[in-house]
Amino acid sequence: MTDRTESSALERSERPTNVGLAVALVITLIGAAAAYFWTPSDLAPRVAILALAIVGVAGIFVLLAYTLGLIHFSGRTAGNDLVKLIADTFGEGLLVTRGDARIVYANEAYRAMCGAKEASGVQPVERLFSGPPEVSEAIYRLAQAARAGVSHSEDLRLSPPLSGQAAVGWYRIRVRPLAAASGRFCLWAVADVTADRQRQENVFQELQHAIDFLDHAPAGFFSASPEGAVSYMNKTLAGWLGYDLTHVGSGGATLSSIFANNGAALLAAMSGAPGDVRTEQIDLDMRCRSGKSLPVRLLHQVAFGQDGEAGPSRTLVLNRASGEQPEEDLRAAEVRFARFFNSTPMAMATLDGEGRVLTSNAAFAKLLPQALKSGQGKAAAPWSVLAGLGERDGAALRAAIEEAIDGEGEIRPVNVVFEEDAAAPRSARFFVSSTEDAGKKGAMVYALDTTEQRKLQEEFAQSQKMNAVGQLAGGIAHDFNNMLTAIIGYSDLLLSSHRPTDPAFRDIRQIKETANRAAGLTRQLLAFSRRQTLRPQVLQLGDALSEVQNLLRRIVGEKNELELRLGRDLWFVKADITQFEQVIINLVVNARDAMQESGGRVQIRTRNVAASECASFDEAALPPADYVLVEVEDTGGGIPADVKEKIFEPFFTTKEVGKGTGLGLSTVFGIIKQSGGFILVDSEVGRGTAFRILLPRYVPEEKETSKESESVKGAADYTGQGVVLLVEDEDAVRSIGARALSSRGFTVLEATTGMEALEVVDRVDGKIDLIVSDVVMPEMDGPAMFAELRKRGVKAKVIFVSGYAEEAFAKNLPEGDFGFLAKPFSIKQLIETVKAHMP
């Protein structure tokens, strides 16, 4: 910038046109013309020369006055006296500069800042404000904004100030462009804001002192939102609880986290009328970050808006820990009782003779929050304790409370169910006793939340029922398997003695196929009772589902859509691949049947579920662990709530007679449970059903080994030799087995019980190559016989035959190598198994 001040329109005065002077000038010109014509001809030249001389001298003087600025022409005047007056008397310093940074105008305030009495003493902003780097940087930013033609503002601190009358001064400098036809201008405004800054600093200091006083007060203080988020906590309370103040107010503390034993519920239950400001005294235990409890007394204040909604709370906290404040014995006992009253897990409340809640503890506020919304004491609504109860339960509880108010003794407990959530109803047991205070009778109500207990009782009863049905089904299936073994065996013998062209061949084959279908039904019964034989192996469920997807697409049909969403990097599980496929097929068949009318989509999804995610399933029976999740979801009509409770029960079906056995889902349930997994169902009527199977994660060993197949598949030679002891209490099964093995060249010894088998072994002096024994027999069962043989030094291999799963009796066996053959079996399976184990 330059110190030279350019003449500006803002420094000129605009004068109005003088009509009188204009008229006089016109008359003079007319008079001069008339004089010229009326003057004698000999004098006319002299008069004209004189007039021209006078006009020329006048013009020279006017031009000189215009050059010196003594006169102005109204057509070129750009200023305005009123604008100049406003600018000159403006409280802030104003400076106008042109595009080349030349000073055009400075008002009186700015000249005073510069200490300039004349225009030549005016300094630009860059020279007027100089000092430490922060001042220079601010001025540089303003200058850059002026050159770029943009508005900018800076506050800077100058020591000493321009006036020199104080130690420090604050200035606010603004610059903005001015649009003009004659060029680009910038308007600078400089305001002394030292007084404002001093007031702000004084207010800030007072606020800091107030916060400091509050933070170091001998009592705690906090404020919380209606949702329970703690927005402020003073340093005293933070020190008691072990909180870092930087974490308070940013989601680091809530009423639920700083109060123990449902104390937050008691604070949230405070209610009032629109416009009320209520303050209550409450004794509670606060929870420290270390896990310890701190007994406190609260003066809890809440203001309610005109809409009746609670605003932020203001709460004073008094420390009632031992040694903090001296207490009289009576006062200390009162505080201890209040702590016990509010900390007990049993809900308690006192009622007056009209059924109003007078006092209540935190557990009561959690169990019956609606009962306290109408307030406590005289402001409470009568019989608000019945809120959320059905007509029958409400009448029973009211009758018990009225009996207590009347002074009755030995009032029976009342079990109630709250009806506010039909999907997950809560239940409680109420105990009522009579009270009397100052001659006024009332009632004391105690309540225990029995929701979890009732749920466990229902699950236990259902489990007992399922176990009883399963045991019955398993016993029937075991006996039925013995008969099916004989039927299948004799069918095999008859088929081997008849040619395919024989008319009886087809009838015998039909008998065998029917027996095999019956065997499938027994397998379903055994699956439900979890007694079927499983051959678990290490599986990657994504691969297993990919292999059966073509079969599943045929099952869902053309009308429906099948979608597979297989998760990546699935963990391994250990399960029977055949049974797992049966589970998926059963679920897909059910999904298809649920969408028969309108068609829909079946979606199968898989993913890993970490132990930390188990709580999200909201299933109490699901222990935290790593699982692989398989979901089968359909878009059918859904399952009604009353049907959903029975879907896993055997023989329960919603299909028409002859279109379902009712064993599909019970079989699925049994297979999953026997595999160590869990099955959950989520269904909504009209929106579909989702079955969720969770199988435990299996971590294979470095060299995972699986049992080799004990059958020799595709063996062409069914003949053999050696001594086989066949132990079976069912005559038909023993007979068919003996005939089959004898016809293949084996020497067969027979025994009907375990005791008889030991006698046969002694009789032949232990010279036996292989023992084929039933598991369940009278006198001595198979496992007991196996243990006795090992004690006697008999090393012959043993093959156990049973209609139950191998795992059902394997735990009762001593260490040793043995084989297993499941009933019912064919002659071919028997011979293959015997040959595979023959030494």
PDB file of N, CA and C in Angstrom, residues 538-588:
ATOM      1  N   VAL A 538     -16.031 -85.755   9.563  1.00  0.00           N
ATOM      2  CA  VAL A 538     -15.730 -84.331   9.455  1.00  0.00           C
ATOM      3  C   VAL A 538     -16.319 -83.797   8.148  1.00  0.00           C
ATOM      4  N   LEU A 539     -17.151 -82.750   8.270  1.00  0.00           N
ATOM      5  CA  LEU A 539     -17.872 -82.238   7.105  1.00  0.00           C
ATOM      6  C   LEU A 539     -17.627 -80.750   6.929  1.00  0.00           C
ATOM      7  N   GLN A 540     -17.673 -80.332   5.689  1.00  0.00           N
ATOM      8  CA  GLN A 540     -17.780 -78.923   5.321  1.00  0.00           C
ATOM      9  C   GLN A 540     -19.191 -78.759   4.762  1.00  0.00           C
ATOM     10  N   LEU A 541     -20.069 -78.115   5.538  1.00  0.00           N
ATOM     11  CA  LEU A 541     -21.485 -78.115   5.199  1.00  0.00           C
ATOM     12  C   LEU A 541     -21.774 -77.466   3.848  1.00  0.00           C
ATOM     13  N   GLY A 542     -20.945 -76.518   3.438  1.00  0.00           N
ATOM     14  CA  GLY A 542     -21.157 -75.917   2.126  1.00  0.00           C
ATOM     15  C   GLY A 542     -21.020 -76.939   1.017  1.00  0.00           C
ATOM     16  N   ASP A 543     -20.020 -77.822   1.134  1.00  0.00           N
ATOM     17  CA  ASP A 543     -19.837 -78.871   0.124  1.00  0.00           C
ATOM     18  C   ASP A 543     -20.999 -79.864   0.155  1.00  0.00           C
ATOM     19  N   ALA A 544     -21.442 -80.208   1.395  1.00  0.00           N
ATOM     20  CA  ALA A 544     -22.534 -81.172   1.516  1.00  0.00           C
ATOM     21  C   ALA A 544     -23.818 -80.637   0.889  1.00  0.00           C
ATOM     22  N   LEU A 545     -24.102 -79.355   1.065  1.00  0.00           N
ATOM     23  CA  LEU A 545     -25.317 -78.775   0.495  1.00  0.00           C
ATOM     24  C   LEU A 545     -25.207 -78.636  -1.019  1.00  0.00           C
ATOM     25  N   SER A 546     -24.009 -78.343  -1.496  1.00  0.00           N
ATOM     26  CA  SER A 546     -23.828 -78.222  -2.947  1.00  0.00           C
ATOM     27  C   SER A 546     -24.103 -79.546  -3.650  1.00  0.00           C
ATOM     28  N   GLU A 547     -23.770 -80.655  -2.983  1.00  0.00           N
ATOM     29  CA  GLU A 547     -23.947 -81.968  -3.612  1.00  0.00           C
ATOM     30  C   GLU A 547     -25.415 -82.360  -3.720  1.00  0.00           C
ATOM     31  N   VAL A 548     -26.254 -81.845  -2.826  1.00  0.00           N
ATOM     32  CA  VAL A 548     -27.671 -82.253  -2.851  1.00  0.00           C
ATOM     33  C   VAL A 548     -28.579 -81.177  -3.433  1.00  0.00           C
ATOM     34  N   GLN A 549     -28.004 -80.069  -3.940  1.00  0.00           N
ATOM     35  CA  GLN A 549     -28.857 -78.980  -4.391  1.00  0.00           C
ATOM     36  C   GLN A 549     -29.725 -79.374  -5.595  1.00  0.00           C
ATOM     37  N   ASN A 550     -29.210 -80.258  -6.474  1.00  0.00           N
ATOM     38  CA  ASN A 550     -30.027 -80.686  -7.610  1.00  0.00           C
ATOM     39  C   ASN A 550     -31.254 -81.469  -7.143  1.00  0.00           C
ATOM     40  N   LEU A 551     -31.032 -82.343  -6.135  1.00  0.00           N
ATOM     41  CA  LEU A 551     -32.154 -83.085  -5.569  1.00  0.00           C
ATOM     42  C   LEU A 551     -33.147 -82.132  -4.919  1.00  0.00           C
ATOM     43  N   LEU A 552     -32.640 -81.124  -4.208  1.00  0.00           N
ATOM     44  CA  LEU A 552     -33.518 -80.173  -3.531  1.00  0.00           C
ATOM     45  C   LEU A 552     -34.330 -79.364  -4.545  1.00  0.00           C
ATOM     46  N   ARG A 553     -33.729 -79.019  -5.685  1.00  0.00           N
ATOM     47  CA  ARG A 553     -34.465 -78.263  -6.700  1.00  0.00           C
ATOM     48  C   ARG A 553     -35.619 -79.087  -7.266  1.00  0.00           C
ATOM     49  N   ARG A 554     -35.390 -80.388  -7.392  1.00  0.00           N
ATOM     50  CA  ARG A 554     -36.486 -81.243  -7.869  1.00  0.00           C
ATOM     51  C   ARG A 554     -37.586 -81.337  -6.816  1.00  0.00           C
ATOM     52  N   ILE A 555     -37.187 -81.307  -5.543  1.00  0.00           N
ATOM     53  CA  ILE A 555     -38.174 -81.417  -4.460  1.00  0.00           C
ATOM     54  C   ILE A 555     -39.065 -80.179  -4.416  1.00  0.00           C
ATOM     55  N   VAL A 556     -38.473 -78.979  -4.531  1.00  0.00           N
ATOM     56  CA  VAL A 556     -39.289 -77.763  -4.416  1.00  0.00           C
ATOM     57  C   VAL A 556     -40.206 -77.590  -5.616  1.00  0.00           C
ATOM     58  N   GLY A 557     -39.850 -78.197  -6.755  1.00  0.00           N
ATOM     59  CA  GLY A 557     -40.718 -78.141  -7.929  1.00  0.00           C
ATOM     60  C   GLY A 557     -40.530 -76.879  -8.743  1.00  0.00           C
ATOM     61  N   GLU A 558     -41.193 -76.836  -9.880  1.00  0.00           N
ATOM     62  CA  GLU A 558     -41.064 -75.712 -10.799  1.00  0.00           C
ATOM     63  C   GLU A 558     -41.781 -74.462 -10.298  1.00  0.00           C
ATOM     64  N   LYS A 559     -42.757 -74.654  -9.447  1.00  0.00           N
ATOM     65  CA  LYS A 559     -43.564 -73.531  -8.974  1.00  0.00           C
ATOM     66  C   LYS A 559     -42.816 -72.658  -7.973  1.00  0.00           C
ATOM     67  N   ASN A 560     -41.848 -73.261  -7.291  1.00  0.00           N
ATOM     68  CA  ASN A 560     -41.127 -72.564  -6.242  1.00  0.00           C
ATOM     69  C   ASN A 560     -39.670 -72.346  -6.665  1.00  0.00           C
ATOM     70  N   GLU A 561     -39.026 -71.448  -5.961  1.00  0.00           N
ATOM     71  CA  GLU A 561     -37.639 -71.098  -6.251  1.00  0.00           C
ATOM     72  C   GLU A 561     -36.751 -71.527  -5.084  1.00  0.00           C
ATOM     73  N   LEU A 562     -35.599 -72.094  -5.404  1.00  0.00           N
ATOM     74  CA  LEU A 562     -34.629 -72.482  -4.372  1.00  0.00           C
ATOM     75  C   LEU A 562     -33.390 -71.613  -4.524  1.00  0.00           C
ATOM     76  N   GLU A 563     -32.978 -71.006  -3.421  1.00  0.00           N
ATOM     77  CA  GLU A 563     -31.795 -70.131  -3.437  1.00  0.00           C
ATOM     78  C   GLU A 563     -30.817 -70.581  -2.349  1.00  0.00           C
ATOM     79  N   LEU A 564     -29.566 -70.805  -2.731  1.00  0.00           N
ATOM     80  CA  LEU A 564     -28.520 -71.191  -1.781  1.00  0.00           C
ATOM     81  C   LEU A 564     -27.559 -70.030  -1.596  1.00  0.00           C
ATOM     82  N   ARG A 565     -27.349 -69.618  -0.364  1.00  0.00           N
ATOM     83  CA  ARG A 565     -26.368 -68.591  -0.028  1.00  0.00           C
ATOM     84  C   ARG A 565     -25.392 -69.191   0.968  1.00  0.00           C
ATOM     85  N   LEU A 566     -24.299 -69.715   0.455  1.00  0.00           N
ATOM     86  CA  LEU A 566     -23.347 -70.435   1.286  1.00  0.00           C
ATOM     87  C   LEU A 566     -22.231 -69.497   1.719  1.00  0.00           C
ATOM     88  N   GLY A 567     -22.008 -69.441   3.028  1.00  0.00           N
ATOM     89  CA  GLY A 567     -20.956 -68.584   3.557  1.00  0.00           C
ATOM     90  C   GLY A 567     -19.568 -69.077   3.175  1.00  0.00           C
ATOM     91  N   ARG A 568     -18.646 -68.156   3.172  1.00  0.00           N
ATOM     92  CA  ARG A 568     -17.271 -68.499   2.822  1.00  0.00           C
ATOM     93  C   ARG A 568     -16.501 -68.922   4.068  1.00  0.00           C
ATOM     94  N   ASP A 569     -15.510 -69.793   3.857  1.00  0.00           N
ATOM     95  CA  ASP A 569     -14.614 -70.242   4.933  1.00  0.00           C
ATOM     96  C   ASP A 569     -15.393 -70.793   6.128  1.00  0.00           C
ATOM     97  N   LEU A 570     -16.365 -71.665   5.836  1.00  0.00           N
ATOM     98  CA  LEU A 570     -17.134 -72.258   6.930  1.00  0.00           C
ATOM     99  C   LEU A 570     -16.245 -73.171   7.761  1.00  0.00           C
ATOM    100  N   TRP A 571     -16.508 -73.169   9.075  1.00  0.00           N
ATOM    101  CA  TRP A 571     -15.786 -74.086   9.949  1.00  0.00           C
ATOM    102  C   TRP A 571     -16.259 -75.516   9.690  1.00  0.00           C
ATOM    103  N   PHE A 572     -15.455 -76.471  10.148  1.00  0.00           N
ATOM    104  CA  PHE A 572     -15.828 -77.879  10.018  1.00  0.00           C
ATOM    105  C   PHE A 572     -16.785 -78.258  11.132  1.00  0.00           C
ATOM    106  N   VAL A 573     -17.619 -79.262  10.854  1.00  0.00           N
ATOM    107  CA  VAL A 573     -18.477 -79.880  11.870  1.00  0.00           C
ATOM    108  C   VAL A 573     -18.298 -81.387  11.764  1.00  0.00           C
ATOM    109  N   LYS A 574     -18.774 -82.099  12.771  1.00  0.00           N
ATOM    110  CA  LYS A 574     -18.701 -83.558  12.741  1.00  0.00           C
ATOM    111  C   LYS A 574     -20.120 -84.089  12.836  1.00  0.00           C
ATOM    112  N   ALA A 575     -20.567 -84.701  11.768  1.00  0.00           N
ATOM    113  CA  ALA A 575     -21.955 -85.187  11.717  1.00  0.00           C
ATOM    114  C   ALA A 575     -22.039 -86.319  10.707  1.00  0.00           C
ATOM    115  N   ASP A 576     -23.158 -87.039  10.774  1.00  0.00           N
ATOM    116  CA  ASP A 576     -23.443 -88.103   9.814  1.00  0.00           C
ATOM    117  C   ASP A 576     -23.975 -87.448   8.548  1.00  0.00           C
ATOM    118  N   ILE A 577     -23.244 -87.572   7.443  1.00  0.00           N
ATOM    119  CA  ILE A 577     -23.609 -86.899   6.210  1.00  0.00           C
ATOM    120  C   ILE A 577     -24.982 -87.340   5.713  1.00  0.00           C
ATOM    121  N   THR A 578     -25.267 -88.650   5.840  1.00  0.00           N
ATOM    122  CA  THR A 578     -26.558 -89.155   5.366  1.00  0.00           C
ATOM    123  C   THR A 578     -27.700 -88.562   6.176  1.00  0.00           C
ATOM    124  N   GLN A 579     -27.538 -88.525   7.499  1.00  0.00           N
ATOM    125  CA  GLN A 579     -28.598 -87.992   8.354  1.00  0.00           C
ATOM    126  C   GLN A 579     -28.741 -86.484   8.176  1.00  0.00           C
ATOM    127  N   PHE A 580     -27.615 -85.781   7.969  1.00  0.00           N
ATOM    128  CA  PHE A 580     -27.691 -84.333   7.739  1.00  0.00           C
ATOM    129  C   PHE A 580     -28.471 -84.033   6.456  1.00  0.00           C
ATOM    130  N   GLU A 581     -28.204 -84.801   5.427  1.00  0.00           N
ATOM    131  CA  GLU A 581     -28.959 -84.620   4.184  1.00  0.00           C
ATOM    132  C   GLU A 581     -30.443 -84.879   4.411  1.00  0.00           C
ATOM    133  N   GLN A 582     -30.750 -85.893   5.243  1.00  0.00           N
ATOM    134  CA  GLN A 582     -32.148 -86.194   5.553  1.00  0.00           C
ATOM    135  C   GLN A 582     -32.812 -85.024   6.273  1.00  0.00           C
ATOM    136  N   VAL A 583     -32.078 -84.367   7.156  1.00  0.00           N
ATOM    137  CA  VAL A 583     -32.599 -83.198   7.872  1.00  0.00           C
ATOM    138  C   VAL A 583     -32.965 -82.094   6.885  1.00  0.00           C
ATOM    139  N   ILE A 584     -32.037 -81.767   5.980  1.00  0.00           N
ATOM    140  CA  ILE A 584     -32.284 -80.689   5.020  1.00  0.00           C
ATOM    141  C   ILE A 584     -33.453 -81.042   4.108  1.00  0.00           C
ATOM    142  N   ILE A 585     -33.511 -82.294   3.659  1.00  0.00           N
ATOM    143  CA  ILE A 585     -34.601 -82.714   2.774  1.00  0.00           C
ATOM    144  C   ILE A 585     -35.946 -82.573   3.486  1.00  0.00           C
ATOM    145  N   ASN A 586     -36.017 -83.002   4.749  1.00  0.00           N
ATOM    146  CA  ASN A 586     -37.276 -82.893   5.506  1.00  0.00           C
ATOM    147  C   ASN A 586     -37.719 -81.430   5.620  1.00  0.00           C
ATOM    148  N   LEU A 587     -36.768 -80.532   5.926  1.00  0.00           N
ATOM    149  CA  LEU A 587     -37.111 -79.120   6.087  1.00  0.00           C
ATOM    150  C   LEU A 587     -37.550 -78.503   4.758  1.00  0.00           C
ATOM    151  N   VAL A 588     -36.885 -78.879   3.663  1.00  0.00           N
ATOM    152  CA  VAL A 588     -37.258 -78.337   2.358  1.00  0.00           C
ATOM    153  C   VAL A 588     -38.623 -78.865   1.934  1.00  0.00           C
TER     154      VAL A 588
END
